[in-house]
Structure formats: C-alpha cells, structure tokens
PDB file of C-alpha atoms in Angstrom:
ATOM      1  CA  UNK C1408     105.360  22.387  14.089  1.00  0.00           C
ATOM      2  CA  UNK C1409     105.661  23.252  10.484  1.00  0.00           C
ATOM      3  CA  UNK C1410     104.768  21.795   7.133  1.00  0.00           C
ATOM      4  CA  UNK C1411     107.374  20.439   4.786  1.00  0.00           C
ATOM      5  CA  UNK C1412     107.283  20.742   0.953  1.00  0.00           C
ATOM      6  CA  UNK C1413     105.063  17.547   0.683  1.00  0.00           C
ATOM      7  CA  UNK C1414     102.333  18.946   3.030  1.00  0.00           C
ATOM      8  CA  UNK C1415     103.468  16.666   5.979  1.00  0.00           C
ATOM      9  CA  UNK C1416     103.864  17.741   9.631  1.00  0.00           C
ATOM     10  CA  UNK C1417     107.692  17.936   9.816  1.00  0.00           C
ATOM     11  CA  UNK C1418     109.856  18.134  12.764  1.00  0.00           C
ATOM     12  CA  UNK C1419     111.217  21.561  13.912  1.00  0.00           C
ATOM     13  CA  UNK C1420     114.774  22.217  15.045  1.00  0.00           C
ATOM     14  CA  UNK C1421     113.573  21.845  18.567  1.00  0.00           C
ATOM     15  CA  UNK C1422     114.108  18.031  18.640  1.00  0.00           C
ATOM     16  CA  UNK C1423     117.105  17.553  20.841  1.00  0.00           C
ATOM     17  CA  UNK C1424     119.199  15.211  18.722  1.00  0.00           C
ATOM     18  CA  UNK C1425     122.764  15.059  19.814  1.00  0.00           C
ATOM     19  CA  UNK C1426     125.972  13.379  18.118  1.00  0.00           C
ATOM     20  CA  UNK C1427     126.732  10.010  19.421  1.00  0.00           C
ATOM     21  CA  UNK C1428     129.504   7.520  19.793  1.00  0.00           C
ATOM     22  CA  UNK C1429     130.056   5.038  17.225  1.00  0.00           C
ATOM     23  CA  UNK C1430     130.213   1.802  19.318  1.00  0.00           C
ATOM     24  CA  UNK C1431     126.534   1.736  19.999  1.00  0.00           C
ATOM     25  CA  UNK C1432     125.250   4.054  17.276  1.00  0.00           C
ATOM     26  CA  UNK C1433     122.166   2.192  16.334  1.00  0.00           C
ATOM     27  CA  UNK C1434     120.820   1.704  19.760  1.00  0.00           C
ATOM     28  CA  UNK C1435     121.774   5.302  20.788  1.00  0.00           C
ATOM     29  CA  UNK C1436     119.804   6.824  17.733  1.00  0.00           C
ATOM     30  CA  UNK C1437     116.956   4.627  18.549  1.00  0.00           C
ATOM     31  CA  UNK C1438     117.026   5.736  22.244  1.00  0.00           C
ATOM     32  CA  UNK C1439     117.317   9.549  21.327  1.00  0.00           C
ATOM     33  CA  UNK C1440     114.232   9.163  18.877  1.00  0.00           C
ATOM     34  CA  UNK C1441     112.291   7.473  21.699  1.00  0.00           C
ATOM     35  CA  UNK C1442     113.149  10.110  24.001  1.00  0.00           C
ATOM     36  CA  UNK C1443     111.980  12.728  21.786  1.00  0.00           C
ATOM     37  CA  UNK C1444     108.554  10.980  21.418  1.00  0.00           C
ATOM     38  CA  UNK C1445     108.460  10.622  25.452  1.00  0.00           C
ATOM     39  CA  UNK C1446     109.186  14.352  25.717  1.00  0.00           C
ATOM     40  CA  UNK C1447     106.337  15.164  23.356  1.00  0.00           C
ATOM     41  CA  UNK C1448     108.580  16.837  20.686  1.00  0.00           C
ATOM     42  CA  UNK C1449     107.969  14.112  18.231  1.00  0.00           C
ATOM     43  CA  UNK C1450     104.301  13.194  17.778  1.00  0.00           C
ATOM     44  CA  UNK C1451     102.283  10.504  15.783  1.00  0.00           C
ATOM     45  CA  UNK C1452     102.138  11.586  12.147  1.00  0.00           C
ATOM     46  CA  UNK C1453     105.186  13.796  12.236  1.00  0.00           C
ATOM     47  CA  UNK C1454     108.037  13.229   9.702  1.00  0.00           C
ATOM     48  CA  UNK C1455     111.574  13.264  10.813  1.00  0.00           C
ATOM     49  CA  UNK C1456     114.076  15.366   9.059  1.00  0.00           C
ATOM     50  CA  UNK C1457     115.700  14.156   5.806  1.00  0.00           C
ATOM     51  CA  UNK C1458     118.396  11.414   6.087  1.00  0.00           C
ATOM     52  CA  UNK C1459     121.068  13.615   5.281  1.00  0.00           C
ATOM     53  CA  UNK C1460     120.267  16.192   8.085  1.00  0.00           C
ATOM     54  CA  UNK C1461     119.873  13.368  10.606  1.00  0.00           C
ATOM     55  CA  UNK C1462     123.070  11.824   9.651  1.00  0.00           C
ATOM     56  CA  UNK C1463     124.708  15.402  10.319  1.00  0.00           C
ATOM     57  CA  UNK C1464     122.923  15.679  13.490  1.00  0.00           C
ATOM     58  CA  UNK C1465     123.913  12.227  14.784  1.00  0.00           C
ATOM     59  CA  UNK C1466     127.178  12.156  13.281  1.00  0.00           C
ATOM     60  CA  UNK C1467     126.559   8.897  11.715  1.00  0.00           C
ATOM     61  CA  UNK C1468     126.791   7.178   8.294  1.00  0.00           C
ATOM     62  CA  UNK C1469     123.572   6.709   6.357  1.00  0.00           C
ATOM     63  CA  UNK C1470     123.859   2.957   6.681  1.00  0.00           C
ATOM     64  CA  UNK C1471     123.909   3.271  10.520  1.00  0.00           C
ATOM     65  CA  UNK C1472     121.045   5.508  10.544  1.00  0.00           C
ATOM     66  CA  UNK C1473     118.801   3.421   8.227  1.00  0.00           C
ATOM     67  CA  UNK C1474     119.591   0.323  10.486  1.00  0.00           C
ATOM     68  CA  UNK C1475     118.373   2.309  13.489  1.00  0.00           C
ATOM     69  CA  UNK C1476     115.235   3.454  11.531  1.00  0.00           C
ATOM     70  CA  UNK C1477     114.463  -0.031  10.413  1.00  0.00           C
ATOM     71  CA  UNK C1478     114.791  -1.102  14.102  1.00  0.00           C
ATOM     72  CA  UNK C1479     112.408   1.472  15.051  1.00  0.00           C
ATOM     73  CA  UNK C1480     109.954   0.289  12.438  1.00  0.00           C
ATOM     74  CA  UNK C1481     110.210  -3.258  13.687  1.00  0.00           C
ATOM     75  CA  UNK C1482     109.375  -1.971  17.022  1.00  0.00           C
ATOM     76  CA  UNK C1483     106.400  -0.048  15.823  1.00  0.00           C
ATOM     77  CA  UNK C1484     107.533   3.410  16.513  1.00  0.00           C
ATOM     78  CA  UNK C1485     108.440   4.454  13.059  1.00  0.00           C
ATOM     79  CA  UNK C1486     106.825   3.957   9.553  1.00  0.00           C
ATOM     80  CA  UNK C1487     109.150   4.163   6.582  1.00  0.00           C
ATOM     81  CA  UNK C1488     107.525   5.145   3.475  1.00  0.00           C
ATOM     82  CA  UNK C1489     108.987   5.404  -0.241  1.00  0.00           C
ATOM     83  CA  UNK C1490     108.561   7.770  -2.985  1.00  0.00           C
ATOM     84  CA  UNK C1491     108.627  11.398  -3.362  1.00  0.00           C
ATOM     85  CA  UNK C1492     106.450  12.007  -0.305  1.00  0.00           C
ATOM     86  CA  UNK C1493     108.014   9.175   1.692  1.00  0.00           C
ATOM     87  CA  UNK C1494     110.545   9.251   4.597  1.00  0.00           C
ATOM     88  CA  UNK C1495     110.421   8.133   8.266  1.00  0.00           C
ATOM     89  CA  UNK C1496     107.231   9.022  10.208  1.00  0.00           C
ATOM     90  CA  UNK C1497     106.379   8.650  13.796  1.00  0.00           C
ATOM     91  CA  UNK C1498     103.516   5.979  13.992  1.00  0.00           C
ATOM     92  CA  UNK C1499     100.399   5.830  16.240  1.00  0.00           C
ATOM     93  CA  UNK C1500     100.310   3.204  18.804  1.00  0.00           C
ATOM     94  CA  UNK C1501     100.083  -0.266  17.302  1.00  0.00           C
ATOM     95  CA  UNK C1502      98.658  -2.842  19.686  1.00  0.00           C
ATOM     96  CA  UNK C1503     100.016  -5.675  17.266  1.00  0.00           C
ATOM     97  CA  UNK C1504     103.705  -4.814  18.185  1.00  0.00           C
ATOM     98  CA  UNK C1505     102.883  -6.118  21.955  1.00  0.00           C
ATOM     99  CA  UNK C1506     100.926  -9.171  20.637  1.00  0.00           C
ATOM    100  CA  UNK C1507     103.625 -10.340  18.458  1.00  0.00           C
ATOM    101  CA  UNK C1508     106.254  -9.610  21.059  1.00  0.00           C
ATOM    102  CA  UNK C1509     104.452 -11.733  23.646  1.00  0.00           C
ATOM    103  CA  UNK C1510     103.853 -14.490  20.890  1.00  0.00           C
ATOM    104  CA  UNK C1511     107.614 -14.403  20.077  1.00  0.00           C
ATOM    105  CA  UNK C1512     108.604 -14.623  23.832  1.00  0.00           C
ATOM    106  CA  UNK C1513     106.452 -17.651  24.164  1.00  0.00           C
ATOM    107  CA  UNK C1514     107.725 -19.484  21.054  1.00  0.00           C
ATOM    108  CA  UNK C1515     111.188 -18.615  22.163  1.00  0.00           C
ATOM    109  CA  UNK C1516     110.733 -20.143  25.606  1.00  0.00           C
ATOM    110  CA  UNK C1517     110.939 -16.976  27.546  1.00  0.00           C
ATOM    111  CA  UNK C1518     107.426 -17.584  28.771  1.00  0.00           C
ATOM    112  CA  UNK C1519     106.256 -21.095  29.759  1.00  0.00           C
ATOM    113  CA  UNK C1520     102.642 -22.629  29.360  1.00  0.00           C
ATOM    114  CA  UNK C1521     102.482 -22.388  33.154  1.00  0.00           C
ATOM    115  CA  UNK C1522     103.407 -18.609  33.547  1.00  0.00           C
ATOM    116  CA  UNK C1523     100.812 -18.029  30.691  1.00  0.00           C
ATOM    117  CA  UNK C1524      98.137 -19.905  32.407  1.00  0.00           C
ATOM    118  CA  UNK C1525      98.779 -18.112  35.777  1.00  0.00           C
ATOM    119  CA  UNK C1526      98.830 -14.658  33.945  1.00  0.00           C
ATOM    120  CA  UNK C1527      95.469 -15.525  32.258  1.00  0.00           C
ATOM    121  CA  UNK C1528      93.826 -16.528  35.677  1.00  0.00           C
ATOM    122  CA  UNK C1529      95.090 -13.516  37.498  1.00  0.00           C
ATOM    123  CA  UNK C1530      93.794 -11.046  34.653  1.00  0.00           C
ATOM    124  CA  UNK C1531      90.485 -12.821  34.379  1.00  0.00           C
ATOM    125  CA  UNK C1532      89.776 -12.466  38.175  1.00  0.00           C
ATOM    126  CA  UNK C1533      90.318  -8.621  37.620  1.00  0.00           C
ATOM    127  CA  UNK C1534      88.229  -8.505  34.471  1.00  0.00           C
ATOM    128  CA  UNK C1535      85.361 -10.521  35.915  1.00  0.00           C
ATOM    129  CA  UNK C1536      85.158  -8.361  39.106  1.00  0.00           C
ATOM    130  CA  UNK C1537      85.158  -5.148  36.940  1.00  0.00           C
ATOM    131  CA  UNK C1538      82.420  -6.325  34.592  1.00  0.00           C
ATOM    132  CA  UNK C1539      80.267  -6.978  37.802  1.00  0.00           C
ATOM    133  CA  UNK C1540      80.477  -3.275  38.277  1.00  0.00           C
ATOM    134  CA  UNK C1541      80.271  -1.874  34.819  1.00  0.00           C
ATOM    135  CA  UNK C1542      78.252  -4.186  32.630  1.00  0.00           C
ATOM    136  CA  UNK C1543      75.185  -2.727  31.135  1.00  0.00           C
ATOM    137  CA  UNK C1544      72.050  -4.738  30.140  1.00  0.00           C
ATOM    138  CA  UNK C1545      73.288  -4.677  26.523  1.00  0.00           C
ATOM    139  CA  UNK C1546      76.580  -6.027  27.647  1.00  0.00           C
ATOM    140  CA  UNK C1547      74.937  -8.932  29.553  1.00  0.00           C
ATOM    141  CA  UNK C1548      72.903  -9.639  26.661  1.00  0.00           C
ATOM    142  CA  UNK C1549      75.736  -9.985  24.546  1.00  0.00           C
ATOM    143  CA  UNK C1550      77.421 -12.417  26.777  1.00  0.00           C
ATOM    144  CA  UNK C1551      74.278 -14.513  26.896  1.00  0.00           C
ATOM    145  CA  UNK C1552      74.053 -14.484  23.158  1.00  0.00           C
ATOM    146  CA  UNK C1553      77.623 -15.592  22.944  1.00  0.00           C
ATOM    147  CA  UNK C1554      77.045 -18.585  25.164  1.00  0.00           C
ATOM    148  CA  UNK C1555      73.831 -19.571  23.284  1.00  0.00           C
ATOM    149  CA  UNK C1556      75.761 -19.353  20.076  1.00  0.00           C
ATOM    150  CA  UNK C1557      78.669 -21.636  21.524  1.00  0.00           C
ATOM    151  CA  UNK C1558      75.961 -24.218  22.623  1.00  0.00           C
ATOM    152  CA  UNK C1559      74.280 -24.114  19.052  1.00  0.00           C
ATOM    153  CA  UNK C1560      77.852 -25.023  17.610  1.00  0.00           C
ATOM    154  CA  UNK C1561      78.418 -27.698  20.096  1.00  0.00           C
ATOM    155  CA  UNK C1562      75.128 -29.389  19.233  1.00  0.00           C
ATOM    156  CA  UNK C1563      76.042 -29.596  15.673  1.00  0.00           C
ATOM    157  CA  UNK C1564      79.538 -31.006  16.501  1.00  0.00           C
ATOM    158  CA  UNK C1565      81.283 -28.100  15.279  1.00  0.00           C
ATOM    159  CA  UNK C1566      83.933 -28.001  18.142  1.00  0.00           C
ATOM    160  CA  UNK C1567      86.341 -25.550  16.407  1.00  0.00           C
ATOM    161  CA  UNK C1568      83.775 -22.965  15.823  1.00  0.00           C
ATOM    162  CA  UNK C1569      82.630 -23.478  19.337  1.00  0.00           C
ATOM    163  CA  UNK C1570      86.195 -22.827  20.545  1.00  0.00           C
ATOM    164  CA  UNK C1571      86.326 -19.603  18.404  1.00  0.00           C
ATOM    165  CA  UNK C1572      83.009 -18.513  20.160  1.00  0.00           C
ATOM    166  CA  UNK C1573      84.520 -19.303  23.645  1.00  0.00           C
ATOM    167  CA  UNK C1574      87.495 -17.229  22.989  1.00  0.00           C
ATOM    168  CA  UNK C1575      85.444 -14.423  21.755  1.00  0.00           C
ATOM    169  CA  UNK C1576      83.427 -14.375  25.081  1.00  0.00           C
ATOM    170  CA  UNK C1577      86.746 -13.545  26.861  1.00  0.00           C
ATOM    171  CA  UNK C1578      87.244 -10.527  24.373  1.00  0.00           C
ATOM    172  CA  UNK C1579      83.626  -9.374  25.018  1.00  0.00           C
ATOM    173  CA  UNK C1580      84.386  -9.626  28.769  1.00  0.00           C
ATOM    174  CA  UNK C1581      87.551  -7.573  28.810  1.00  0.00           C
ATOM    175  CA  UNK C1582      85.982  -4.826  26.417  1.00  0.00           C
ATOM    176  CA  UNK C1583      83.375  -4.243  29.106  1.00  0.00           C
ATOM    177  CA  UNK C1584      86.142  -3.023  31.434  1.00  0.00           C
ATOM    178  CA  UNK C1585      86.899  -0.248  28.858  1.00  0.00           C
ATOM    179  CA  UNK C1586      90.769  -0.477  30.121  1.00  0.00           C
ATOM    180  CA  UNK C1587      92.862  -0.226  27.083  1.00  0.00           C
ATOM    181  CA  UNK C1588      95.872  -1.988  28.979  1.00  0.00           C
ATOM    182  CA  UNK C1589      93.681  -4.959  30.210  1.00  0.00           C
ATOM    183  CA  UNK C1590      92.083  -5.285  26.556  1.00  0.00           C
ATOM    184  CA  UNK C1591      95.733  -5.264  25.145  1.00  0.00           C
ATOM    185  CA  UNK C1592      97.010  -7.639  27.545  1.00  0.00           C
ATOM    186  CA  UNK C1593      94.190 -10.158  27.220  1.00  0.00           C
ATOM    187  CA  UNK C1594      94.355  -9.858  23.400  1.00  0.00           C
ATOM    188  CA  UNK C1595      98.251 -10.879  23.626  1.00  0.00           C
ATOM    189  CA  UNK C1596      97.408 -13.902  25.857  1.00  0.00           C
ATOM    190  CA  UNK C1597      94.441 -14.959  23.644  1.00  0.00           C
ATOM    191  CA  UNK C1598      96.575 -14.775  20.711  1.00  0.00           C
ATOM    192  CA  UNK C1599      99.074 -17.152  22.153  1.00  0.00           C
ATOM    193  CA  UNK C1600      96.246 -19.361  23.277  1.00  0.00           C
ATOM    194  CA  UNK C1601      94.606 -19.753  19.772  1.00  0.00           C
ATOM    195  CA  UNK C1602      97.949 -20.953  18.413  1.00  0.00           C
ATOM    196  CA  UNK C1603      98.624 -23.180  21.506  1.00  0.00           C
ATOM    197  CA  UNK C1604      95.119 -24.666  21.099  1.00  0.00           C
ATOM    198  CA  UNK C1605      95.405 -25.094  17.418  1.00  0.00           C
ATOM    199  CA  UNK C1606      98.837 -26.995  17.964  1.00  0.00           C
ATOM    200  CA  UNK C1607      97.525 -29.585  20.544  1.00  0.00           C
ATOM    201  CA  UNK C1608      94.053 -29.918  18.798  1.00  0.00           C
ATOM    202  CA  UNK C1609      90.436 -29.066  19.781  1.00  0.00           C
ATOM    203  CA  UNK C1610      88.522 -30.892  22.489  1.00  0.00           C
ATOM    204  CA  UNK C1611      84.980 -31.304  23.275  1.00  0.00           C
ATOM    205  CA  UNK C1612      85.491 -30.222  27.053  1.00  0.00           C
ATOM    206  CA  UNK C1613      81.851 -30.641  27.960  1.00  0.00           C
ATOM    207  CA  UNK C1614      82.227 -28.908  31.210  1.00  0.00           C
ATOM    208  CA  UNK C1615      82.964 -25.520  29.575  1.00  0.00           C
ATOM    209  CA  UNK C1616      79.325 -24.167  28.694  1.00  0.00           C
ATOM    210  CA  UNK C1617      77.625 -25.288  31.801  1.00  0.00           C
ATOM    211  CA  UNK C1618      80.491 -23.355  33.670  1.00  0.00           C
ATOM    212  CA  UNK C1619      80.035 -20.405  31.309  1.00  0.00           C
ATOM    213  CA  UNK C1620      76.358 -20.351  32.079  1.00  0.00           C
ATOM    214  CA  UNK C1621      76.994 -20.206  35.862  1.00  0.00           C
ATOM    215  CA  UNK C1622      79.450 -17.445  35.292  1.00  0.00           C
ATOM    216  CA  UNK C1623      76.954 -15.258  33.320  1.00  0.00           C
ATOM    217  CA  UNK C1624      74.283 -15.811  36.178  1.00  0.00           C
ATOM    218  CA  UNK C1625      76.700 -14.500  38.672  1.00  0.00           C
ATOM    219  CA  UNK C1626      77.419 -11.536  36.307  1.00  0.00           C
ATOM    220  CA  UNK C1627      73.854 -10.689  36.004  1.00  0.00           C
ATOM    221  CA  UNK C1628      73.525 -10.885  39.739  1.00  0.00           C
ATOM    222  CA  UNK C1629      76.601  -8.874  40.213  1.00  0.00           C
ATOM    223  CA  UNK C1630      77.994 -11.399  42.470  1.00  0.00           C
ATOM    224  CA  UNK C1631      81.753 -10.642  42.131  1.00  0.00           C
ATOM    225  CA  UNK C1632      83.083 -13.168  44.464  1.00  0.00           C
ATOM    226  CA  UNK C1633      81.180 -15.999  42.992  1.00  0.00           C
ATOM    227  CA  UNK C1634      82.031 -14.878  39.299  1.00  0.00           C
ATOM    228  CA  UNK C1635      85.603 -14.569  39.959  1.00  0.00           C
ATOM    229  CA  UNK C1636      85.529 -18.136  41.686  1.00  0.00           C
ATOM    230  CA  UNK C1637      83.787 -19.685  38.651  1.00  0.00           C
ATOM    231  CA  UNK C1638      85.886 -18.232  36.242  1.00  0.00           C
ATOM    232  CA  UNK C1639      89.306 -19.190  37.987  1.00  0.00           C
ATOM    233  CA  UNK C1640      87.945 -22.782  38.553  1.00  0.00           C
ATOM    234  CA  UNK C1641      87.024 -22.978  34.767  1.00  0.00           C
ATOM    235  CA  UNK C1642      90.259 -21.624  33.626  1.00  0.00           C
ATOM    236  CA  UNK C1643      92.460 -23.861  35.646  1.00  0.00           C
ATOM    237  CA  UNK C1644      90.474 -26.961  34.600  1.00  0.00           C
ATOM    238  CA  UNK C1645      90.808 -25.898  30.961  1.00  0.00           C
ATOM    239  CA  UNK C1646      94.596 -25.246  31.409  1.00  0.00           C
ATOM    240  CA  UNK C1647      95.159 -28.616  33.311  1.00  0.00           C
ATOM    241  CA  UNK C1648      93.902 -30.395  30.176  1.00  0.00           C
ATOM    242  CA  UNK C1649      95.955 -28.264  27.949  1.00  0.00           C
ATOM    243  CA  UNK C1650      99.188 -28.800  29.863  1.00  0.00           C
ATOM    244  CA  UNK C1651      98.473 -32.552  29.847  1.00  0.00           C
ATOM    245  CA  UNK C1652      98.424 -32.540  26.141  1.00  0.00           C
ATOM    246  CA  UNK C1653     101.890 -31.067  25.859  1.00  0.00           C
ATOM    247  CA  UNK C1654     104.158 -33.461  24.256  1.00  0.00           C
ATOM    248  CA  UNK C1655     101.377 -35.851  23.143  1.00  0.00           C
ATOM    249  CA  UNK C1656     100.948 -34.581  19.840  1.00  0.00           C
ATOM    250  CA  UNK C1657     104.276 -34.856  18.297  1.00  0.00           C
TER     251      UNK C1657
END
C-alpha cells in the first residue's frame, strides 16, 4: 500500500482489474471490485485509483464507471467523497445495509409476516440457549432491570414505552451471545417488527410481562430447555395476535 498526494491510503498496481465487455459493464465493474475486496487487495479505508485510471483499466466510459460506483455505494461497499481529497473509498462494514435490505424485502413482499415470525422464533431459541451458557450476573441483572422498567411503563399506561422496552429486552439477550451475525440478524428482524407493530397499533398484551418474568427465572437457573420453551410460546402468542391484525387497520 502507498499514500496518494492527499495522504490517503491508495490502491497499488496489484489490484487485478481487467477490461470488460460493454453489455454488462456496470455489473462486471462491481463484481471485480468486490473480488478485490474478498482477495484482500482492497481494504477498508483504501482509496480507489482516479476515475481516469479506472476507465482505462476497465475500458469503459466515465458514465459507466460512475454508475457502477454509485451501485457499490448503495450496497455499502464504497463511499464516494467530493472535493480535493475526495474519490471512491472502500468502506468498513455497515450493518445498516443488511437491515435496510431485509426491510425492503419485507415491504416488497419477498418476505411474508409468517416467514418473519418463523425466523424470529428459530433465532430466539438459539439465542436463549446461548444466553443460559454465557450470561454473567451483570447480564442477568440488566435483563431483570429491563423487565422492571417495562412493568413500570405498563402501570402508568404507557403502552408504547412498554413496547419499546420489550424490544430492547431482545437486543439485550442477543448481545449476550457476543455473536455479530446473530446480533445483526436479530437487529434486522426487530427493525421490521418495529415498523410492523407501529403500523397495526400497540396493544396491552397483559400476558407478555408474566412470560418475561418466567423467562428470566429460567435464565437465572440456566435451564435452557424451559427458557427456550417459554420464549417460543411467548413469541408464537404475540405473533398470532399481530397476524390477526393484518388487514384490520386499513
């Protein structure tokens, strides 16, 4: 790696870009840049060569190159900066791209509410069992404090706040796992759920907090089977209600 005139990490001549056919030029440019990232020849923070150089190496026009770079920017792989020190830079991983992608798939109809429910149930089972193995005393205290806060919100009749706290409970659980893939997947599912619940309206659901108390008890006891069973039953009850409300609000 070497530094360009702006002091940014620049790409060396080792990046193996090749001339491409015109018919699928935009896709092929994006594919080659992704390939260089996967091969480790392009790293987060590195600046791609100037447009003129890339156009020559790919054998394409500037408009075609810019379209490809914009597509990579939308996908979260590249950041385009303007000005004297600007250019196209390889980005660090951005979880928002995955979250936005799942949300778009849901609203485009590629993912159904039933499929979302099933994915959440299966993921929660894994997470709860993992928490029984990994949770520290501080983790368990944080979960208990969350349930207490939700109960306080319910007593004051603040159902929206209680719903927010309840969703945070699931974030606390998955963070205990320490697995970034589980955390990212759960965050993506919860983002869709937040929009979904807001669309159909908040409900008191008085069975939620008693179930939450039982779940925490099983977690404290490290009883993975009972904890997973309680979580599964809870989520299926909640989602049966949500699914029953589809079409009732329009």
